[in-house]
Amino acid sequence: MTAIKRGAIGVFDSGVGGLSTLHAIRDAYPHEHLVYVADSGHAPYGNQSAEAIIARATRITQFLLDQSCKAVVVACNTASVVALPALRAMTAIPVIGMEPAIKPAALATKTGVIGVLATQRTVDSAAVQRLIATHAAHVRVVLQACPGLVERVEAGALDDAETIGLLRKYVAPIQDAGADQLVLGCTHYYFLRASIERLLGPAVTVLEPAKAIARQLGERSHLVPGLREGDAHGGFSFFSSATDLMAATTVMARLWGIPIQPSVQRCPV
Ligand code: DGL
């Protein structure tokens, strides 16, 4: 068991998708130091075995613990639904995971139909079945796996014809079923939100949990929202396991919205 140390907040994902969660954490806790690991060299997780995902998630979590992180955020639905118990068994610090926002969608629906876009592994998971049984038994839930979408976001192809073609295919069954709530059950899809909203029109509300995760992180780690210690702002450490680190850095900077400072380092695990 790793001893609890006061330090940075570690955040990881199978790739660049978790930057959406990192944004929400940075906005809520601007004074904290954030360490982000993009496991792009092993993405996508969504079509791998549970054992393979647990193995990667465990290695990255150990790396974050070695960086003296005081909390770890698994900014990946797929890793969360299969690996959270194993990760929590590694450490006494808070390990916060993501789950598709099925509960708020089921509470908000007026048509009685909600849609969920997620990876195959998440769609097939017992965790999602549990969420539906507990919070959405009274509504119809259309679960849609989206092979190929993570790869499009990893390549920075957010709105080209191929990506829009995939999105059309994946939202069609949800639209046809009459859903008025759409849950983005994968952090990568956040970066496709504008295109998804354009395809769906104003009758469908799109939900994703980044802000809720930031709030949960605060509650579990006793962080103070928005606190700035004098002029001291927290910094960042970015790591990526991508084979082509330069190309990965370009995509990360585009999604992050500003140049990545300091530059992305090679993930050593
Ligand atoms: N961002 C990950 C998620 O939230 C993507 C998983 C993958 O790499 O397939 O599920």
Short mmCIF file of C-alpha atoms in Angstrom, two decimals, residues 37-179:
data_model
loop_
_atom_site.label_atom_id
_atom_site.label_comp_id
_atom_site.label_asym_id
_atom_site.label_seq_id
_atom_site.Cartn_x
_atom_site.Cartn_y
_atom_site.Cartn_z
CA VAL A 37 -1.35 10.80 -18.49
CA ALA A 38 -2.72 10.14 -22.00
CA ASP A 39 -2.26 6.43 -22.69
CA SER A 40 -2.59 7.05 -26.44
CA GLY A 41 -0.05 4.34 -27.24
CA HIS A 42 -2.55 1.78 -25.93
CA ALA A 43 -5.82 3.39 -27.11
CA PRO A 44 -8.54 2.50 -27.67
CA TYR A 45 -9.29 0.63 -24.46
CA GLY A 46 -12.89 0.03 -25.48
CA ASN A 47 -12.30 -3.07 -27.59
CA GLN A 48 -9.69 -4.67 -25.31
CA SER A 49 -10.21 -7.34 -22.65
CA ALA A 50 -10.96 -6.31 -19.08
CA GLU A 51 -7.62 -7.88 -18.04
CA ALA A 52 -5.65 -5.77 -20.53
CA ILE A 53 -7.39 -2.56 -19.41
CA ILE A 54 -6.83 -3.37 -15.72
CA ALA A 55 -3.14 -4.02 -16.44
CA ARG A 56 -2.67 -0.60 -18.10
CA ALA A 57 -4.78 1.27 -15.53
CA THR A 58 -2.79 -0.34 -12.70
CA ARG A 59 0.58 0.64 -14.20
CA ILE A 60 -0.50 4.23 -14.78
CA THR A 61 -2.04 4.55 -11.33
CA GLN A 62 1.22 3.27 -9.78
CA PHE A 63 3.10 5.88 -11.83
CA LEU A 64 0.78 8.61 -10.50
CA LEU A 65 1.24 7.35 -6.93
CA ASP A 66 5.02 7.49 -7.51
CA GLN A 67 4.53 11.17 -8.50
CA SER A 68 3.11 11.77 -4.97
CA CYS A 69 -0.42 12.36 -6.19
CA LYS A 70 -2.97 12.95 -3.44
CA ALA A 71 -5.92 11.85 -5.58
CA VAL A 72 -6.34 9.98 -8.85
CA VAL A 73 -9.12 10.67 -11.34
CA VAL A 74 -9.82 7.93 -13.87
CA ALA A 75 -11.03 10.22 -16.67
CA CYS A 76 -12.15 7.24 -18.72
CA ASN A 77 -15.50 5.49 -18.48
CA THR A 78 -14.10 2.29 -19.93
CA ALA A 79 -11.25 1.99 -17.41
CA SER A 80 -13.61 3.00 -14.59
CA VAL A 81 -16.23 0.36 -15.30
CA VAL A 82 -13.67 -2.46 -15.30
CA ALA A 83 -10.70 -1.34 -13.19
CA LEU A 84 -11.89 0.85 -10.30
CA PRO A 85 -11.96 -1.87 -7.59
CA ALA A 86 -8.40 -2.97 -8.53
CA LEU A 87 -7.15 0.63 -8.49
CA ARG A 88 -8.79 1.43 -5.17
CA ALA A 89 -7.16 -1.65 -3.66
CA MET A 90 -3.72 -0.16 -4.50
CA THR A 91 -3.94 2.93 -2.34
CA ALA A 92 -5.67 4.78 0.47
CA ILE A 93 -5.91 8.06 -1.48
CA PRO A 94 -9.20 8.86 -3.25
CA VAL A 95 -9.53 7.20 -6.67
CA ILE A 96 -12.44 8.81 -8.50
CA GLY A 97 -13.96 7.20 -11.55
CA MET A 98 -16.43 8.17 -14.24
CA GLU A 99 -19.74 6.61 -15.06
CA PRO A 100 -22.16 7.51 -17.84
CA ALA A 101 -24.65 10.15 -16.62
CA ILE A 102 -27.60 7.72 -16.85
CA LYS A 103 -29.10 8.81 -13.53
CA PRO A 104 -29.54 12.54 -14.39
CA ALA A 105 -30.71 11.62 -17.90
CA ALA A 106 -33.38 9.26 -16.50
CA LEU A 107 -34.53 11.97 -14.09
CA ALA A 108 -34.73 14.61 -16.84
CA THR A 109 -36.38 12.71 -19.70
CA LYS A 110 -39.88 13.77 -20.75
CA THR A 111 -40.19 11.29 -23.60
CA GLY A 112 -39.19 8.33 -21.41
CA VAL A 113 -36.29 7.47 -23.72
CA ILE A 114 -32.59 8.18 -23.16
CA GLY A 115 -29.62 7.38 -25.37
CA VAL A 116 -26.07 6.50 -24.32
CA LEU A 117 -23.03 6.67 -26.60
CA ALA A 118 -20.09 4.70 -25.19
CA THR A 119 -17.36 2.22 -26.05
CA GLN A 120 -18.20 -1.45 -26.58
CA ARG A 121 -16.57 -2.41 -23.26
CA THR A 122 -18.65 0.20 -21.37
CA VAL A 123 -21.90 -0.79 -23.13
CA ASP A 124 -21.25 -4.45 -22.24
CA SER A 125 -20.27 -3.74 -18.62
CA ALA A 126 -22.06 -4.94 -15.50
CA ALA A 127 -21.56 -1.42 -14.09
CA VAL A 128 -23.81 0.10 -16.78
CA GLN A 129 -26.42 -2.63 -16.26
CA ARG A 130 -26.37 -1.80 -12.53
CA LEU A 131 -26.77 1.92 -13.24
CA ILE A 132 -29.79 1.22 -15.46
CA ALA A 133 -31.38 -1.15 -12.94
CA THR A 134 -30.90 1.33 -10.09
CA HIS A 135 -31.72 4.64 -11.77
CA ALA A 136 -33.36 4.06 -15.13
CA ALA A 137 -35.60 1.01 -14.78
CA HIS A 138 -38.63 3.21 -15.57
CA VAL A 139 -37.29 4.53 -18.89
CA ARG A 140 -36.12 3.03 -22.16
CA VAL A 141 -32.33 3.17 -22.48
CA VAL A 142 -30.83 2.91 -25.97
CA LEU A 143 -27.19 1.86 -25.54
CA GLN A 144 -25.05 2.53 -28.61
CA ALA A 145 -21.45 1.33 -28.93
CA CYS A 146 -19.37 3.60 -31.17
CA PRO A 147 -16.37 1.75 -32.65
CA GLY A 148 -13.96 4.09 -34.39
CA LEU A 149 -14.90 7.34 -32.64
CA VAL A 150 -12.05 7.27 -30.10
CA GLU A 151 -9.58 6.82 -32.97
CA ARG A 152 -11.07 9.85 -34.77
CA VAL A 153 -10.59 12.05 -31.70
CA GLU A 154 -7.07 10.67 -31.10
CA ALA A 155 -6.25 11.72 -34.68
CA GLY A 156 -7.70 15.20 -34.08
CA ALA A 157 -10.33 14.55 -36.78
CA LEU A 158 -13.24 16.16 -34.97
CA ASP A 159 -15.49 17.25 -37.81
CA ASP A 160 -14.36 15.75 -41.10
CA ALA A 161 -16.69 13.72 -43.34
CA GLU A 162 -15.62 10.35 -41.91
CA THR A 163 -16.24 11.41 -38.32
CA ILE A 164 -19.60 12.99 -39.13
CA GLY A 165 -20.55 9.83 -41.04
CA LEU A 166 -19.84 7.70 -37.96
CA LEU A 167 -21.74 10.09 -35.72
CA ARG A 168 -24.78 10.03 -38.03
CA LYS A 169 -24.78 6.23 -37.89
CA TYR A 170 -24.50 6.14 -34.10
CA VAL A 171 -27.08 8.81 -33.21
CA ALA A 172 -29.70 7.56 -35.71
CA PRO A 173 -31.09 4.69 -33.53
CA ILE A 174 -31.25 7.05 -30.56
CA GLN A 175 -33.11 9.69 -32.54
CA ASP A 176 -35.43 7.10 -34.08
CA ALA A 177 -36.31 5.83 -30.60
CA GLY A 178 -37.45 9.34 -29.59
CA ALA A 179 -34.79 10.08 -26.97
#
